[in-house]
mmCIF file with all atom_site columns, C-alpha atoms in Angstrom:
data_model
loop_
_atom_site.group_PDB
_atom_site.id
_atom_site.type_symbol
_atom_site.label_atom_id
_atom_site.label_alt_id
_atom_site.label_comp_id
_atom_site.label_asym_id
_atom_site.label_entity_id
_atom_site.label_seq_id
_atom_site.pdbx_PDB_ins_code
_atom_site.Cartn_x
_atom_site.Cartn_y
_atom_site.Cartn_z
_atom_site.occupancy
_atom_site.B_iso_or_equiv
_atom_site.pdbx_formal_charge
_atom_site.auth_seq_id
_atom_site.auth_comp_id
_atom_site.auth_asym_id
_atom_site.auth_atom_id
_atom_site.pdbx_PDB_model_num
ATOM 1  C CA . LEU F 1 1  ? -21.929 121.491 52.446 1.00 84.00 ? 1343 LEU F CA 1
ATOM 2  C CA . GLU F 1 2  ? -19.258 124.124 53.042 1.00 85.00 ? 1344 GLU F CA 1
ATOM 3  C CA . LEU F 1 3  ? -17.511 121.849 55.516 1.00 85.00 ? 1345 LEU F CA 1
ATOM 4  C CA . LEU F 1 4  ? -17.622 118.959 53.054 1.00 88.00 ? 1346 LEU F CA 1
ATOM 5  C CA . ARG F 1 5  ? -16.231 121.109 50.224 1.00 89.00 ? 1347 ARG F CA 1
ATOM 6  C CA . ALA F 1 6  ? -13.247 121.937 52.425 1.00 87.00 ? 1348 ALA F CA 1
ATOM 7  C CA . ARG F 1 7  ? -12.762 118.265 53.427 1.00 87.00 ? 1349 ARG F CA 1
ATOM 8  C CA . ALA F 1 8  ? -13.480 119.346 57.021 1.00 85.00 ? 1350 ALA F CA 1
ATOM 9  C CA . ALA F 1 9  ? -10.127 121.165 57.125 1.00 87.00 ? 1351 ALA F CA 1
ATOM 10 C CA . THR F 1 10 ? -11.852 124.162 58.724 1.00 85.00 ? 1352 THR F CA 1
ATOM 11 C CA . SER F 1 11 ? -12.988 122.082 61.694 1.00 87.00 ? 1353 SER F CA 1
ATOM 12 C CA . ASP F 1 12 ? -11.050 122.685 64.908 1.00 86.00 ? 1354 ASP F CA 1
ATOM 13 C CA . LEU F 1 13 ? -12.103 119.262 66.173 1.00 89.00 ? 1355 LEU F CA 1
ATOM 14 C CA . PRO F 1 14 ? -10.168 116.007 65.746 1.00 90.00 ? 1356 PRO F CA 1
ATOM 15 C CA . ALA F 1 15 ? -11.368 113.784 62.879 1.00 89.00 ? 1357 ALA F CA 1
ATOM 16 C CA . ALA F 1 16 ? -13.484 111.475 65.076 1.00 90.00 ? 1358 ALA F CA 1
ATOM 17 C CA . ASP F 1 17 ? -15.189 114.421 66.789 1.00 92.00 ? 1359 ASP F CA 1
ATOM 18 C CA . THR F 1 18 ? -15.834 116.130 63.455 1.00 91.00 ? 1360 THR F CA 1
ATOM 19 C CA . VAL F 1 19 ? -17.530 112.979 62.148 1.00 91.00 ? 1361 VAL F CA 1
ATOM 20 C CA . ALA F 1 20 ? -19.593 112.648 65.341 1.00 92.00 ? 1362 ALA F CA 1
ATOM 21 C CA . ARG F 1 21 ? -20.726 116.284 65.110 1.00 91.00 ? 1363 ARG F CA 1
ATOM 22 C CA . LEU F 1 22 ? -21.724 115.933 61.451 1.00 90.00 ? 1364 LEU F CA 1
ATOM 23 C CA . LYS F 1 23 ? -23.643 112.757 62.217 1.00 92.00 ? 1365 LYS F CA 1
ATOM 24 C CA . SER F 1 24 ? -25.532 114.486 65.020 1.00 92.00 ? 1366 SER F CA 1
ATOM 25 C CA . LEU F 1 25 ? -26.483 117.345 62.690 1.00 89.00 ? 1367 LEU F CA 1
ATOM 26 C CA . LEU F 1 26 ? -27.644 115.028 59.896 1.00 90.00 ? 1368 LEU F CA 1
ATOM 27 C CA . ARG F 1 27 ? -29.415 112.420 62.007 1.00 90.00 ? 1369 ARG F CA 1
ATOM 28 C CA . ASP F 1 28 ? -32.850 113.740 61.003 1.00 87.00 ? 1370 ASP F CA 1
ATOM 29 C CA . ARG F 1 29 ? -33.858 111.897 57.804 1.00 86.00 ? 1371 ARG F CA 1
ATOM 30 C CA . ALA F 1 30 ? -35.691 114.888 56.336 1.00 88.00 ? 1372 ALA F CA 1
ATOM 31 C CA . SER F 1 31 ? -32.644 117.121 56.791 1.00 88.00 ? 1373 SER F CA 1
ATOM 32 C CA . TYR F 1 32 ? -30.364 114.542 55.228 1.00 92.00 ? 1374 TYR F CA 1
ATOM 33 C CA . SER F 1 33 ? -32.707 114.026 52.264 1.00 92.00 ? 1375 SER F CA 1
ATOM 34 C CA . ARG F 1 34 ? -32.856 117.773 51.572 1.00 93.00 ? 1376 ARG F CA 1
ATOM 35 C CA . LEU F 1 35 ? -29.095 118.051 51.808 1.00 93.00 ? 1377 LEU F CA 1
ATOM 36 C CA . ALA F 1 36 ? -28.567 115.009 49.564 1.00 95.00 ? 1378 ALA F CA 1
ATOM 37 C CA . LYS F 1 37 ? -30.843 116.529 46.949 1.00 95.00 ? 1379 LYS F CA 1
ATOM 38 C CA . ALA F 1 38 ? -28.969 119.848 47.070 1.00 94.00 ? 1380 ALA F CA 1
ATOM 39 C CA . ALA F 1 39 ? -25.620 118.022 46.936 1.00 95.00 ? 1381 ALA F CA 1
ATOM 40 C CA . LEU F 1 40 ? -26.355 116.710 43.449 1.00 95.00 ? 1382 LEU F CA 1
ATOM 41 C CA . ASP F 1 41 ? -25.163 120.123 42.202 1.00 95.00 ? 1383 ASP F CA 1
ATOM 42 C CA . GLU F 1 42 ? -21.935 119.889 44.233 1.00 95.00 ? 1384 GLU F CA 1
ATOM 43 C CA . PRO F 1 43 ? -18.551 118.445 43.191 1.00 96.00 ? 1385 PRO F CA 1
ATOM 44 C CA . PRO F 1 44 ? -18.318 114.644 43.186 1.00 97.00 ? 1386 PRO F CA 1
ATOM 45 C CA . ARG F 1 45 ? -16.102 114.584 46.299 1.00 96.00 ? 1387 ARG F CA 1
ATOM 46 C CA . VAL F 1 46 ? -18.857 116.319 48.295 1.00 96.00 ? 1388 VAL F CA 1
ATOM 47 C CA . ARG F 1 47 ? -21.472 113.865 47.052 1.00 97.00 ? 1389 ARG F CA 1
ATOM 48 C CA . ALA F 1 48 ? -19.236 110.924 47.984 1.00 97.00 ? 1390 ALA F CA 1
ATOM 49 C CA . MET F 1 49 ? -18.606 112.223 51.507 1.00 96.00 ? 1391 MET F CA 1
ATOM 50 C CA . LEU F 1 50 ? -22.300 112.895 52.036 1.00 96.00 ? 1392 LEU F CA 1
ATOM 51 C CA . GLY F 1 51 ? -23.073 109.397 50.793 1.00 97.00 ? 1393 GLY F CA 1
ATOM 52 C CA . ALA F 1 52 ? -20.646 107.870 53.288 1.00 96.00 ? 1394 ALA F CA 1
ATOM 53 C CA . LEU F 1 53 ? -22.231 109.922 56.076 1.00 95.00 ? 1395 LEU F CA 1
ATOM 54 C CA . GLY F 1 54 ? -25.695 108.885 54.966 1.00 96.00 ? 1396 GLY F CA 1
ATOM 55 C CA . GLN F 1 55 ? -24.822 105.224 54.832 1.00 96.00 ? 1397 GLN F CA 1
ATOM 56 C CA . GLU F 1 56 ? -23.472 105.419 58.370 1.00 94.00 ? 1398 GLU F CA 1
ATOM 57 C CA . LEU F 1 57 ? -26.693 107.102 59.487 1.00 95.00 ? 1399 LEU F CA 1
ATOM 58 C CA . GLY F 1 58 ? -28.950 104.603 57.715 1.00 94.00 ? 1400 GLY F CA 1
ATOM 59 C CA . ALA F 1 59 ? -30.342 107.179 55.291 1.00 94.00 ? 1401 ALA F CA 1
ATOM 60 C CA . GLU F 1 60 ? -33.053 106.292 52.813 1.00 93.00 ? 1402 GLU F CA 1
ATOM 61 C CA . GLU F 1 61 ? -31.872 104.158 49.912 1.00 95.00 ? 1403 GLU F CA 1
ATOM 62 C CA . ASP F 1 62 ? -33.317 106.565 47.321 1.00 94.00 ? 1404 ASP F CA 1
ATOM 63 C CA . ALA F 1 63 ? -31.076 109.392 48.537 1.00 94.00 ? 1405 ALA F CA 1
ATOM 64 C CA . LEU F 1 64 ? -28.011 107.145 48.700 1.00 96.00 ? 1406 LEU F CA 1
ATOM 65 C CA . ASP F 1 65 ? -28.698 105.658 45.268 1.00 97.00 ? 1407 ASP F CA 1
ATOM 66 C CA . ALA F 1 66 ? -28.994 109.109 43.681 1.00 96.00 ? 1408 ALA F CA 1
ATOM 67 C CA . LEU F 1 67 ? -25.665 110.143 45.189 1.00 97.00 ? 1409 LEU F CA 1
ATOM 68 C CA . ARG F 1 68 ? -23.919 106.904 44.187 1.00 97.00 ? 1410 ARG F CA 1
ATOM 69 C CA . GLU F 1 69 ? -25.259 107.042 40.625 1.00 97.00 ? 1411 GLU F CA 1
ATOM 70 C CA . SER F 1 70 ? -23.914 110.578 40.240 1.00 97.00 ? 1412 SER F CA 1
ATOM 71 C CA . LEU F 1 71 ? -20.325 109.380 40.823 1.00 97.00 ? 1413 LEU F CA 1
ATOM 72 C CA . ASN F 1 72 ? -17.866 107.999 38.294 1.00 97.00 ? 1414 ASN F CA 1
ATOM 73 C CA . PRO F 1 73 ? -17.015 104.542 39.679 1.00 95.00 ? 1415 PRO F CA 1
ATOM 74 C CA . LEU F 1 74 ? -13.360 104.917 38.618 1.00 96.00 ? 1416 LEU F CA 1
ATOM 75 C CA . SER F 1 75 ? -12.767 108.142 40.564 1.00 97.00 ? 1417 SER F CA 1
ATOM 76 C CA . ARG F 1 76 ? -11.201 108.309 44.020 1.00 97.00 ? 1418 ARG F CA 1
ATOM 77 C CA . PHE F 1 77 ? -11.578 111.254 46.383 1.00 96.00 ? 1419 PHE F CA 1
ATOM 78 C CA . ASP F 1 78 ? -9.583  112.823 49.193 1.00 94.00 ? 1420 ASP F CA 1
ATOM 79 C CA . PHE F 1 79 ? -11.971 112.896 52.170 1.00 94.00 ? 1421 PHE F CA 1
ATOM 80 C CA . GLY F 1 80 ? -9.530  114.766 54.413 1.00 91.00 ? 1422 GLY F CA 1
ATOM 81 C CA . LYS F 1 81 ? -10.608 114.444 58.052 1.00 90.00 ? 1423 LYS F CA 1
ATOM 82 C CA . LEU F 1 82 ? -13.695 112.582 56.931 1.00 92.00 ? 1424 LEU F CA 1
ATOM 83 C CA . ASP F 1 83 ? -11.686 109.538 55.907 1.00 91.00 ? 1425 ASP F CA 1
ATOM 84 C CA . ALA F 1 84 ? -12.556 108.452 59.462 1.00 89.00 ? 1426 ALA F CA 1
ATOM 85 C CA . LEU F 1 85 ? -16.048 107.607 58.190 1.00 93.00 ? 1427 LEU F CA 1
ATOM 86 C CA . ARG F 1 86 ? -16.803 103.892 58.450 1.00 94.00 ? 1428 ARG F CA 1
ATOM 87 C CA . PHE F 1 87 ? -18.001 103.672 54.817 1.00 96.00 ? 1429 PHE F CA 1
ATOM 88 C CA . ALA F 1 88 ? -15.436 106.064 53.297 1.00 96.00 ? 1430 ALA F CA 1
ATOM 89 C CA . LYS F 1 89 ? -13.758 103.356 51.200 1.00 96.00 ? 1431 LYS F CA 1
ATOM 90 C CA . SER F 1 90 ? -17.040 102.094 49.772 1.00 96.00 ? 1432 SER F CA 1
ATOM 91 C CA . TRP F 1 91 ? -17.737 105.700 48.692 1.00 97.00 ? 1433 TRP F CA 1
ATOM 92 C CA . GLN F 1 92 ? -14.473 105.928 46.782 1.00 97.00 ? 1434 GLN F CA 1
ATOM 93 C CA . ALA F 1 93 ? -12.206 107.551 49.367 1.00 96.00 ? 1435 ALA F CA 1
ATOM 94 C CA . LYS F 1 94 ? -8.499  107.295 48.544 1.00 93.00 ? 1436 LYS F CA 1
#
């Protein structure tokens, strides 16, 4: 979540490599579900980025729905390096 809060600015990797690394870390459904649950207490931008990652990974709909419902549909977020995510725009990236 720290990396998401900072919009991946702390990553030394290029955007595509940062996304690939995050996806490899979150590939396990149980890990993603725990993180998605914890993210509900995070800023909306973090929840949106995690939702975009989860959608790319094929995460469980319950986790994605909870994240999406926690967002104001009129808000747009700066994803930083994570704007390289395939579903960034559908998760309200600028």
